[in-house]
mmCIF file of C-alpha atoms and ligand atoms in Angstrom:
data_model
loop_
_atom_site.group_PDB
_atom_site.id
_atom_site.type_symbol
_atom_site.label_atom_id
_atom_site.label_comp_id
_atom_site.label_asym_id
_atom_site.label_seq_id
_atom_site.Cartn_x
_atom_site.Cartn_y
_atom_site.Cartn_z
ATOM 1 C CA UNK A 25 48.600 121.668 4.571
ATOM 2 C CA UNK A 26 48.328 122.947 8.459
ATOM 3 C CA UNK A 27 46.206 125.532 9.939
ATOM 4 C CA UNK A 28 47.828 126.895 13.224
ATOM 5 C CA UNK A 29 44.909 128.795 14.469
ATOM 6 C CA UNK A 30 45.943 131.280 17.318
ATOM 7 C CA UNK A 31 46.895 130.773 20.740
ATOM 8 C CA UNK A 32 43.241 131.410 22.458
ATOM 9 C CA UNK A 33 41.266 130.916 19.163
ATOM 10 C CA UNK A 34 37.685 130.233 20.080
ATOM 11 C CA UNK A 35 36.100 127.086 19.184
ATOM 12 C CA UNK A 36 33.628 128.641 17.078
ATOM 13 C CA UNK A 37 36.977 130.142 15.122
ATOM 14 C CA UNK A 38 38.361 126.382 14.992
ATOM 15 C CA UNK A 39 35.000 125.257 13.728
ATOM 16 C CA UNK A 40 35.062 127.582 11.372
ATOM 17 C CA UNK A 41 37.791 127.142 9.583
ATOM 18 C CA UNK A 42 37.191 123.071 9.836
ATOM 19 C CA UNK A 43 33.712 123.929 7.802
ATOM 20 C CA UNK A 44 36.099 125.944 5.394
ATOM 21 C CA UNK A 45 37.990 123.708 4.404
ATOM 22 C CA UNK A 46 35.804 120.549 4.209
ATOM 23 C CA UNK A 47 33.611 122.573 1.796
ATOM 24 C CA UNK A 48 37.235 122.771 -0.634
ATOM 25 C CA UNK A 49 37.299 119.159 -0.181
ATOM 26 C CA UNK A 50 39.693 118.188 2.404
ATOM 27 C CA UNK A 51 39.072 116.094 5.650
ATOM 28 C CA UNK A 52 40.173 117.940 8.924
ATOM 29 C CA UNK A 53 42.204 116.136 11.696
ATOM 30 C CA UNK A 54 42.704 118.174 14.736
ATOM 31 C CA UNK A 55 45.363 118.606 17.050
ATOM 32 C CA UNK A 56 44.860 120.079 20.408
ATOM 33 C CA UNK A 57 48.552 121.172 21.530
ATOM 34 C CA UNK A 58 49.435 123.225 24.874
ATOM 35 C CA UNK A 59 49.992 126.472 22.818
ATOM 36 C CA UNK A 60 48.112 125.893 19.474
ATOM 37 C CA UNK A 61 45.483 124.109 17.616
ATOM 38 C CA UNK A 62 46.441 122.793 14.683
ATOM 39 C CA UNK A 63 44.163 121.394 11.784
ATOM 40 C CA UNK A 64 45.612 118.969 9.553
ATOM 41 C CA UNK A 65 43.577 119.489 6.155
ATOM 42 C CA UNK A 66 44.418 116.036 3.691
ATOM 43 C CA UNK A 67 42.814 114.812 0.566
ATOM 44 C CA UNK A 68 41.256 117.862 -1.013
ATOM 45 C CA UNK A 69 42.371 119.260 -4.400
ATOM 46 C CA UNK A 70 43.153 122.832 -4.475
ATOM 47 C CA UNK A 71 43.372 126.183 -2.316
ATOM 48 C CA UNK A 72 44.754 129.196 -1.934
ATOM 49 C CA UNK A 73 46.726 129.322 1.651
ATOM 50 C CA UNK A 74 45.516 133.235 1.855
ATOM 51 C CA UNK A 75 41.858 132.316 1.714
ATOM 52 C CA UNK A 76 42.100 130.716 5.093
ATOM 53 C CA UNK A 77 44.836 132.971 6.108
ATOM 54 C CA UNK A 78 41.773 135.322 6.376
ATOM 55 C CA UNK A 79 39.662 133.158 8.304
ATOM 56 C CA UNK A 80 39.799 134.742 11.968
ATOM 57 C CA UNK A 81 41.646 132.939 14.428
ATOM 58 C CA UNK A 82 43.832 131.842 11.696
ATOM 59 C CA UNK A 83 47.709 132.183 13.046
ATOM 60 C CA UNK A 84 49.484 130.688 9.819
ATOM 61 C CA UNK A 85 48.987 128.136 6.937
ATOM 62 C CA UNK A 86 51.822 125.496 6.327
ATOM 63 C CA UNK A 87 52.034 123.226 3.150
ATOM 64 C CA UNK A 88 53.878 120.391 4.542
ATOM 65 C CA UNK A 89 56.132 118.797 1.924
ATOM 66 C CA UNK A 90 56.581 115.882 3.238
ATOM 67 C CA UNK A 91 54.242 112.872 2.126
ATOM 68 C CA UNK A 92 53.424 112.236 5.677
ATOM 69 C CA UNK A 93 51.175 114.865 7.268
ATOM 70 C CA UNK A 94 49.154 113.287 10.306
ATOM 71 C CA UNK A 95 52.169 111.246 11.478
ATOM 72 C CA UNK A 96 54.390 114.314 11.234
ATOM 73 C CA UNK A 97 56.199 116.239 13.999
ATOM 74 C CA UNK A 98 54.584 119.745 12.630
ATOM 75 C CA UNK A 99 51.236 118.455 12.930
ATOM 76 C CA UNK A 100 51.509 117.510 16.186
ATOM 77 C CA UNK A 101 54.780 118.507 17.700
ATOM 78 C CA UNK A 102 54.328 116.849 21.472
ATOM 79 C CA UNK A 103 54.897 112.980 21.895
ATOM 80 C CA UNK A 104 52.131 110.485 21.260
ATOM 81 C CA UNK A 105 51.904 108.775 24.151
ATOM 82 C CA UNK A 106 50.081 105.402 23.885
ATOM 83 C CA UNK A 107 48.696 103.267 27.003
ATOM 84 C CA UNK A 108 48.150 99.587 26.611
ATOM 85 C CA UNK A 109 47.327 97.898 30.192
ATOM 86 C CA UNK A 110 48.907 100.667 32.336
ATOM 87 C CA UNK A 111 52.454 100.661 30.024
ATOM 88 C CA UNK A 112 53.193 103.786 28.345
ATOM 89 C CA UNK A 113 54.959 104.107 24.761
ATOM 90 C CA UNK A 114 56.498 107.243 24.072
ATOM 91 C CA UNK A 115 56.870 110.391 25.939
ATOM 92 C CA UNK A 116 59.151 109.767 28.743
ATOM 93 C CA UNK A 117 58.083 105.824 28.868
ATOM 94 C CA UNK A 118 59.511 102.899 27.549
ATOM 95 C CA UNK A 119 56.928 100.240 27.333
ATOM 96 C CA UNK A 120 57.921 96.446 27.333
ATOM 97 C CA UNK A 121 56.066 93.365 25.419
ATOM 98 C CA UNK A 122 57.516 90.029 25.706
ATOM 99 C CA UNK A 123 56.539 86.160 24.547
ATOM 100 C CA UNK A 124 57.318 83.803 22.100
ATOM 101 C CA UNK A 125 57.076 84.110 18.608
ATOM 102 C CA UNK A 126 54.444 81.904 17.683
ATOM 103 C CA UNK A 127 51.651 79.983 20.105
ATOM 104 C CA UNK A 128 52.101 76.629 19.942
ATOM 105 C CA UNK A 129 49.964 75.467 22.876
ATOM 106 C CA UNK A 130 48.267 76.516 26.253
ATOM 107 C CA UNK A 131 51.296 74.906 28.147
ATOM 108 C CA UNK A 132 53.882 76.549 26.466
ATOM 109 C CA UNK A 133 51.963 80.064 26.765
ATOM 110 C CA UNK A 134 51.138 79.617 30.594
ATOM 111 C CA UNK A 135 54.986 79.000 31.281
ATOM 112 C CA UNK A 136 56.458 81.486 29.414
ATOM 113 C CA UNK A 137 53.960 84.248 30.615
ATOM 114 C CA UNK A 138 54.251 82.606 34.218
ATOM 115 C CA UNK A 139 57.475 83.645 34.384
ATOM 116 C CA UNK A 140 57.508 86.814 32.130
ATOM 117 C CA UNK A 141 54.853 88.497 35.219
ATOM 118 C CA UNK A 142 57.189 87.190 37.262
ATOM 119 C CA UNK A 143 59.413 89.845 35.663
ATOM 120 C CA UNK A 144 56.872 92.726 35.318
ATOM 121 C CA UNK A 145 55.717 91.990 32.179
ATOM 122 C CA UNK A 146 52.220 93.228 31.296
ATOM 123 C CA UNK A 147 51.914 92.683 27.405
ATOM 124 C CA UNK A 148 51.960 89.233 25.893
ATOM 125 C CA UNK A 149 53.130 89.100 22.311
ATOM 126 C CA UNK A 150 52.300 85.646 20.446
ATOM 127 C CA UNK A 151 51.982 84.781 16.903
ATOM 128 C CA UNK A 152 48.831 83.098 15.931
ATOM 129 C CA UNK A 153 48.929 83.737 12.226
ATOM 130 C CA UNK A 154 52.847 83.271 10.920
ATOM 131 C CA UNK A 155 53.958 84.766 8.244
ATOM 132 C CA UNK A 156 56.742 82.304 7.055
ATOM 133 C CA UNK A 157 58.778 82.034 4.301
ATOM 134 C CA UNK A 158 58.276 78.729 3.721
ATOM 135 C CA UNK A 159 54.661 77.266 2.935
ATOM 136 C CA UNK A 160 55.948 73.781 4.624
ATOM 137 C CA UNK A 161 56.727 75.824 8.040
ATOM 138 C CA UNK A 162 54.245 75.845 10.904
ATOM 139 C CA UNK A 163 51.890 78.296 10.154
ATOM 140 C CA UNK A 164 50.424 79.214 13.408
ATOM 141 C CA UNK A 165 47.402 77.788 15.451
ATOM 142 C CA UNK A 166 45.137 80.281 13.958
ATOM 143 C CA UNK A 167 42.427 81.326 15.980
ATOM 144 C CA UNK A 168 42.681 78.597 18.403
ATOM 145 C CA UNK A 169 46.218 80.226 19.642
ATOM 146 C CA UNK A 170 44.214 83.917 19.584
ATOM 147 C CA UNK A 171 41.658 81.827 22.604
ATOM 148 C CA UNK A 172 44.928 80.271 24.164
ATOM 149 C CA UNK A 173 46.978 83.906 23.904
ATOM 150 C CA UNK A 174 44.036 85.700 26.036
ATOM 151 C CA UNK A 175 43.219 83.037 28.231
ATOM 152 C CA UNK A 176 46.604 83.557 29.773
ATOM 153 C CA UNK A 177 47.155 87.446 29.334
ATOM 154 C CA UNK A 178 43.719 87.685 31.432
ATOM 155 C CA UNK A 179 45.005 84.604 33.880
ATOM 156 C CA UNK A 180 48.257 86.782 34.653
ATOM 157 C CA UNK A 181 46.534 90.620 34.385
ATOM 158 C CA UNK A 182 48.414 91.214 30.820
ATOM 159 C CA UNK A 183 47.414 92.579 27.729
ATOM 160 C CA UNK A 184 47.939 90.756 24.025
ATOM 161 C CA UNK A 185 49.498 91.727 20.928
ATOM 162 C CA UNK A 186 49.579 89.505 17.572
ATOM 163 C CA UNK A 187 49.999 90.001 13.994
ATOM 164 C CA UNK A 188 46.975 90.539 11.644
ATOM 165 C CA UNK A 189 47.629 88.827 8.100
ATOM 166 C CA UNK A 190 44.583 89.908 6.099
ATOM 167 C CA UNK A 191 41.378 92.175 6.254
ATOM 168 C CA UNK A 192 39.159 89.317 7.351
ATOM 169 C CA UNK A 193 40.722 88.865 10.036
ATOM 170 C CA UNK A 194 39.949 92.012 11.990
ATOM 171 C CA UNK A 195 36.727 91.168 13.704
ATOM 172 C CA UNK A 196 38.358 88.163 14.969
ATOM 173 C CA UNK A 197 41.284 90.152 16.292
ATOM 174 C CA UNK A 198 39.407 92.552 18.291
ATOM 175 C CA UNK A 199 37.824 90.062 19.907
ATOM 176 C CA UNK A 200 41.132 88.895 21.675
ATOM 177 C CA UNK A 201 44.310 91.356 20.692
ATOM 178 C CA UNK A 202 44.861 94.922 22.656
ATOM 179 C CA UNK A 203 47.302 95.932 19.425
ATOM 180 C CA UNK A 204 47.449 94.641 16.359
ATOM 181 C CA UNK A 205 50.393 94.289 14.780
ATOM 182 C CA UNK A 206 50.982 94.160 11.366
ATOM 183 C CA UNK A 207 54.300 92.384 10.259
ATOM 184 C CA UNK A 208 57.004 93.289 7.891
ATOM 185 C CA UNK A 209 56.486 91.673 5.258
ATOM 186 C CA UNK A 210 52.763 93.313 5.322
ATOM 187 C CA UNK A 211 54.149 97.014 5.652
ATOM 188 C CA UNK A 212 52.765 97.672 2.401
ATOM 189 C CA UNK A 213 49.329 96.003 2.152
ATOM 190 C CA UNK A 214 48.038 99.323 1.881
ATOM 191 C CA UNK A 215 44.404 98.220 2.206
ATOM 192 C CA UNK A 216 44.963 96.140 5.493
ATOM 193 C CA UNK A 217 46.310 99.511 6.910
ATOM 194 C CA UNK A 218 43.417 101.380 5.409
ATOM 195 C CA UNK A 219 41.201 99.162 7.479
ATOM 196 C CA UNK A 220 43.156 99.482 10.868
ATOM 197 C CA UNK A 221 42.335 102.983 10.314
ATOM 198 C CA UNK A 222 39.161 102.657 11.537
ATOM 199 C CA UNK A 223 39.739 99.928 14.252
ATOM 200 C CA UNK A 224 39.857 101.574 17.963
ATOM 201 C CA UNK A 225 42.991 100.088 19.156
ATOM 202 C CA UNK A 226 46.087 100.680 18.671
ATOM 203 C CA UNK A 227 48.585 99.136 15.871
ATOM 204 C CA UNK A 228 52.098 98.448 15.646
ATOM 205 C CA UNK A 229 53.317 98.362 12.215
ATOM 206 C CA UNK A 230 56.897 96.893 11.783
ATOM 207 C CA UNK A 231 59.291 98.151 9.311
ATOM 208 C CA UNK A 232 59.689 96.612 6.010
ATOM 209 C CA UNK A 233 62.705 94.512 4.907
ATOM 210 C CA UNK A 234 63.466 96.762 2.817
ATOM 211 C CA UNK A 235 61.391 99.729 3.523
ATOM 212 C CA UNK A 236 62.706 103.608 4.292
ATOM 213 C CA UNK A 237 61.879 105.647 7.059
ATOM 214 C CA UNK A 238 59.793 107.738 4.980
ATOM 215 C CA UNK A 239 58.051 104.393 3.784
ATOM 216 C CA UNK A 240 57.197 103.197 7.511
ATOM 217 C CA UNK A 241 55.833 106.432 8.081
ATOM 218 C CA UNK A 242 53.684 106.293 4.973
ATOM 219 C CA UNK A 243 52.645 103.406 6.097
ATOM 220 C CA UNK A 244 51.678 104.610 9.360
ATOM 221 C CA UNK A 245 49.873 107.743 7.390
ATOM 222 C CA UNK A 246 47.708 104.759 6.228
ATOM 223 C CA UNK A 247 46.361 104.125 9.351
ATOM 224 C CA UNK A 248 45.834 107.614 10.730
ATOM 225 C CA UNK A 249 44.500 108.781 7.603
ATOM 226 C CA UNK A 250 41.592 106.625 8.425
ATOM 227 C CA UNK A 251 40.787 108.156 12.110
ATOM 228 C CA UNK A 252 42.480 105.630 14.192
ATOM 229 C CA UNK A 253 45.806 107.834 15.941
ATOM 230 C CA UNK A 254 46.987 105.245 18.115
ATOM 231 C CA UNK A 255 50.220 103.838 15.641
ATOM 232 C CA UNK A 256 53.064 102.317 17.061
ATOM 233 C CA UNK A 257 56.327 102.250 14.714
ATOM 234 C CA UNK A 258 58.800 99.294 15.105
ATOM 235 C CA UNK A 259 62.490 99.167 13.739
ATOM 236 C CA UNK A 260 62.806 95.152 13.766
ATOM 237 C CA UNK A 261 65.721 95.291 11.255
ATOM 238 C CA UNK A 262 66.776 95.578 7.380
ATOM 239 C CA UNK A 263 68.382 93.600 5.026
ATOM 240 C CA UNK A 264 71.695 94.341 3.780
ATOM 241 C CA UNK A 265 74.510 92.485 2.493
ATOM 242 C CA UNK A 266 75.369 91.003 5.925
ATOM 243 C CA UNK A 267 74.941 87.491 7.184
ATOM 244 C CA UNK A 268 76.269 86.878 10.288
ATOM 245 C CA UNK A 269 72.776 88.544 11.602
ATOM 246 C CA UNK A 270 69.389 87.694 10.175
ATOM 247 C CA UNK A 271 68.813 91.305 9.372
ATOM 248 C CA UNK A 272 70.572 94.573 10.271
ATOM 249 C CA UNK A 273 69.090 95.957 13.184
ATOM 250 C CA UNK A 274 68.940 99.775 12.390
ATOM 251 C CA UNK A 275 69.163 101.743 15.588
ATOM 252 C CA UNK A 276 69.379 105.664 13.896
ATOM 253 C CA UNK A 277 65.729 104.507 13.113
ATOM 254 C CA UNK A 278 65.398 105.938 17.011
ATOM 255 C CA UNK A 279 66.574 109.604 16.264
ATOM 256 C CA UNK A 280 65.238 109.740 12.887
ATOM 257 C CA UNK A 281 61.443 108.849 13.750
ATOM 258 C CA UNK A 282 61.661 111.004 16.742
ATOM 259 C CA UNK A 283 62.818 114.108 14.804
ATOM 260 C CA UNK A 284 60.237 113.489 11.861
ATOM 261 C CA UNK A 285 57.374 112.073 13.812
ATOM 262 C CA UNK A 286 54.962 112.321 16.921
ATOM 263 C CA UNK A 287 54.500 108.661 17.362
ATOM 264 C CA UNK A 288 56.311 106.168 19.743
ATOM 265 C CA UNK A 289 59.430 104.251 17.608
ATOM 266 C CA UNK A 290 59.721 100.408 19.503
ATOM 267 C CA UNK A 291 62.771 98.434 19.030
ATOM 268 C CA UNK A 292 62.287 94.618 17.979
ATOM 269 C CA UNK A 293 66.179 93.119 18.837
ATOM 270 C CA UNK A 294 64.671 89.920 18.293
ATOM 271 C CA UNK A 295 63.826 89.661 14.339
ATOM 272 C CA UNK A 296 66.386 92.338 14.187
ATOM 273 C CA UNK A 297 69.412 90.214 15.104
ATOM 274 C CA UNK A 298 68.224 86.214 14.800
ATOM 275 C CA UNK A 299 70.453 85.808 17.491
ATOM 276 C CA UNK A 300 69.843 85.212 21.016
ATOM 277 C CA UNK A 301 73.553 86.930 22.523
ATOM 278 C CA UNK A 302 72.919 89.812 20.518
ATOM 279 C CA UNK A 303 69.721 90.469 21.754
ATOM 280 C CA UNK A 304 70.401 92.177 25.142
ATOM 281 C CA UNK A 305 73.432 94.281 23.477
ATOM 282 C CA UNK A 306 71.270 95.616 21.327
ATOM 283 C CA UNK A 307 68.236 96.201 23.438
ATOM 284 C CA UNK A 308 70.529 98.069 26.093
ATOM 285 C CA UNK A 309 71.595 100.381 23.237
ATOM 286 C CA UNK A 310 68.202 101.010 21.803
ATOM 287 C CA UNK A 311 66.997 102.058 25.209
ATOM 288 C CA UNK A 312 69.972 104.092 25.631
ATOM 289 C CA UNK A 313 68.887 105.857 22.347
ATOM 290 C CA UNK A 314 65.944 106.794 24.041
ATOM 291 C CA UNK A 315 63.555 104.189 21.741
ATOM 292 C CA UNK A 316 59.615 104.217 23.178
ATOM 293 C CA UNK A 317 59.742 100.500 24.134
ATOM 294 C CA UNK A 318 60.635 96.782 23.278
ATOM 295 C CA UNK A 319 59.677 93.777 21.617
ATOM 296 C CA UNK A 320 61.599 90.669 22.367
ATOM 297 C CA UNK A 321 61.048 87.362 21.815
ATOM 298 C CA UNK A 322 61.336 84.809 25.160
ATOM 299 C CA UNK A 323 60.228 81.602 25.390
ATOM 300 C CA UNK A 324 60.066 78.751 28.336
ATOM 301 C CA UNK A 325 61.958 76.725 26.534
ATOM 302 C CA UNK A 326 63.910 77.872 23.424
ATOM 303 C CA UNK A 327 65.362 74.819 22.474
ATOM 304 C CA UNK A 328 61.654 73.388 21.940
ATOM 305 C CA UNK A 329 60.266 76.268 20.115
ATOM 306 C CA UNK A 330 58.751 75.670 16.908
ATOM 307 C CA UNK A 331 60.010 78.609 15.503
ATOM 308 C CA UNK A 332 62.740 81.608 16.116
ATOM 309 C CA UNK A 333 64.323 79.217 19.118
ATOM 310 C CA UNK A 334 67.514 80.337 18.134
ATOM 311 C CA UNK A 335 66.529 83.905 18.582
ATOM 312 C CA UNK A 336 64.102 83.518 22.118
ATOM 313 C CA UNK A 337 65.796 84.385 25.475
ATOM 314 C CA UNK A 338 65.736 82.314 28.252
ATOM 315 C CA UNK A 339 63.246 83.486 31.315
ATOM 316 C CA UNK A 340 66.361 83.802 33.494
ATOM 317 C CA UNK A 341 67.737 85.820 30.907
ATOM 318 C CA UNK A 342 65.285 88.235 29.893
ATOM 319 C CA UNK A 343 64.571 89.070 33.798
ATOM 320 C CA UNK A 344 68.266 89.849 33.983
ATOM 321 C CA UNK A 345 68.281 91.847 31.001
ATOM 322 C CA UNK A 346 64.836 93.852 32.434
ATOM 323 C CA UNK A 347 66.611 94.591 35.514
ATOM 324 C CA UNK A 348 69.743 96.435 33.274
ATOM 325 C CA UNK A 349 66.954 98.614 30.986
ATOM 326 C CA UNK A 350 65.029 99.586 34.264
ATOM 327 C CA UNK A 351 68.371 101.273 35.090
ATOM 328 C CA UNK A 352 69.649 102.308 31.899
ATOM 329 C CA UNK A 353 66.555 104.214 31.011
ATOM 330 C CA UNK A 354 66.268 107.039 33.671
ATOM 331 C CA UNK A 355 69.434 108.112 32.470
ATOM 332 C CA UNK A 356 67.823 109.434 29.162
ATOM 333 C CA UNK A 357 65.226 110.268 31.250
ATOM 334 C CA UNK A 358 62.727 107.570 30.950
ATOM 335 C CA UNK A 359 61.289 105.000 32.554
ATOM 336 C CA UNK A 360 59.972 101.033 31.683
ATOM 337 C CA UNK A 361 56.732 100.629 33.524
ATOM 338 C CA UNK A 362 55.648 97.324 35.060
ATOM 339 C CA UNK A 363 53.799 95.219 36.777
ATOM 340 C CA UNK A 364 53.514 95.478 40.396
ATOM 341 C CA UNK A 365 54.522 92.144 42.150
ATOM 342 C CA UNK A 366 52.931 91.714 45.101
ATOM 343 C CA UNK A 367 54.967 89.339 47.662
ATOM 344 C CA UNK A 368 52.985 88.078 49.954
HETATM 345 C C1 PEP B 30 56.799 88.753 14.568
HETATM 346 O O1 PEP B 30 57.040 89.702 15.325
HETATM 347 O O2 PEP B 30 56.176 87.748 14.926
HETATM 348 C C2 PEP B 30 57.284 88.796 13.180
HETATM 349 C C3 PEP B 30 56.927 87.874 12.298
HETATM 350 O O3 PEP B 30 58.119 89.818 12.938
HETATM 351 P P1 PEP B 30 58.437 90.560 11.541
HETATM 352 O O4 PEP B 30 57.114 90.884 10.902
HETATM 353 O O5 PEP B 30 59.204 91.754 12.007
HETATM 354 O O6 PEP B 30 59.264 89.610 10.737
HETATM 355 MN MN1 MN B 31 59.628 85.458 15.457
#
């Protein structure tokens, strides 16, 4: 259910009705729009719409049918914009986060975000905990790779982003991650998300294998649902009968999220293809879509990586593809921040 309280309503008025309805039960998330305030009332049991229809200040009361309420458009019908080291996600920015899958040692982390700043690059993705499907596969360096990851974001001026496997892990992820990212194949650990709702960064939650739009945004519901607003949605492919591609990368994901939600949708061509020429194809279409930003995979040296080589662009490769979605996006009328490179 949403409150739309007046245009002008008085903060006492907005109080108010906040104390109303936590007495029935519900907590209160507010949204300060340009026009209107709108409360967000979730958990409680039972009320009659007209009671608070009464309240004064009180514009209209909307029962939301859709399972999602916080992440919804009709709560909160301007973009969330979310800043991570001066890039923007959403609104009329496309934000860009590059690296190799996993971290596999300070060498191979220095190079490849060497020449990512070279680029403009200013957040660092690296996996330190790897979700694999194989128990044999590398699993990740663990925390180690989290101290090698933000040793050289900090060395180059960039921020870090990494999956989070499990609860536990949290403290030791704020200690060195800017986002946390939560993977697709833990889209549905409903009480890791319940926990990143109280974290104070923001998280990127990747879309299922198999999951539905209305799925990814219940998971992001999750998160907000605990306090924590700052949820970044990424489309990094589906599975469907074909196998030419690793997974089907599912670009109406961009329209869809934007029509039904508030929060930034980011496009991961990397996982979403599994293959390295289809990964600037598709990234040139997502940000033609108008998607919120980028996650691709790019290594120093792909034919050494010790995992998703096959999928990692080149340096040369990504820089030429960045220099293509710098001028693709004004023309849907964004823009990919960056880094300033100073020449000297
Ligand atoms: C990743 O980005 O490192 C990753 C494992 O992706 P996904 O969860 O989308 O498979
Ligand atoms: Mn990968």
């Amino acid at each position: 259910m949403l409150v739309i309280m007046r245009h002008g309503a008085s903060q006492e008025q907005i109080e108010n009705v906040i104390n109303f309805i936590k007495k029935k039960g519900f907590d209160a998330h507010v949204s300060t729009g340009e026009l209107h305030t709108v409360i967000g009332c979730v958990g409680g049991k039972v009320v009659d719409p007209r009671d608070i229809e009464l309240l004064d200040g009180v514009k209209e009361v909307i029962k939301i049918t859709s399972s999602y309420k916080l992440a919804s458009r009709i709560f909160q019908p301007q973009d969330t914009v979310i800043e991570v080291n001066g890039i923007k996600f959403g609104g009329s920015h496309t934000g860009v986060i590059a690296g190799p899958c996993t971290i596999e040692s300070y060498e191979e982390m220095d190079e490849t975000a060497a020449k990512l700043k070279e680029t403009g690059v200013k957040i660092l993705r690296g996996g330190a905990f790897k979700p694999r499907t194989s128990p044999y596969a590398f699993q990740g360096m663990g925390e180690e790779g989290l101290k090698i990851i933000r040793e050289v974001a900090d060395k180059y001026g960039m921020a870090v982003t990494s999956e989070v496997m499990e609860i536990s892990q949290i403290p030791m992820f704020l200690d060195y991650v800017d986002i946390l990212q939560v993977g697709a194949r833990n889209m549905q650990n409903f009480n890791l998300l319940k926990e990143l709702g109280y974290v104070n960064k923001p998280v990127m939650v990747k879309r299922g294998l198999s999951a539905t739009f209305e799925e990814l945004l219940m998971a992001a519901e999750y998160v907000m649902s605990g306090g924590n607003r700052e949820v970044i949605l990424c489309e990094r492919g589906i599975r469907t009968f074909e196998r030419v591609t690793r997974n089907t990368l599912d670009l109406s994901a961009i329209p869809v999220i934007k029509k039904l939600s508030h929060l930034p949708i980011i496009i991961d061509p990397s996982h979403g293809t599994g293959l390295r020429d289809k990964v600037a194809p598709m990234s040139r279409a997502a940000v033609a879509a108008g998607c919120d930003g980028l996650i691709i995979e790019v290594h120093y040296d792909p034919d050494t990586a010790l995992c998703d080589g096959a999928q990692s662009l080149y340096p040369e490769q990504f820089s030429d593809l960045y220099s293509d979605l710098k001028k693709i996006a004004p023309i849907v009328g964004k823009s990919i921040d960056t880094q300033e490179i100073k020449t000297v």
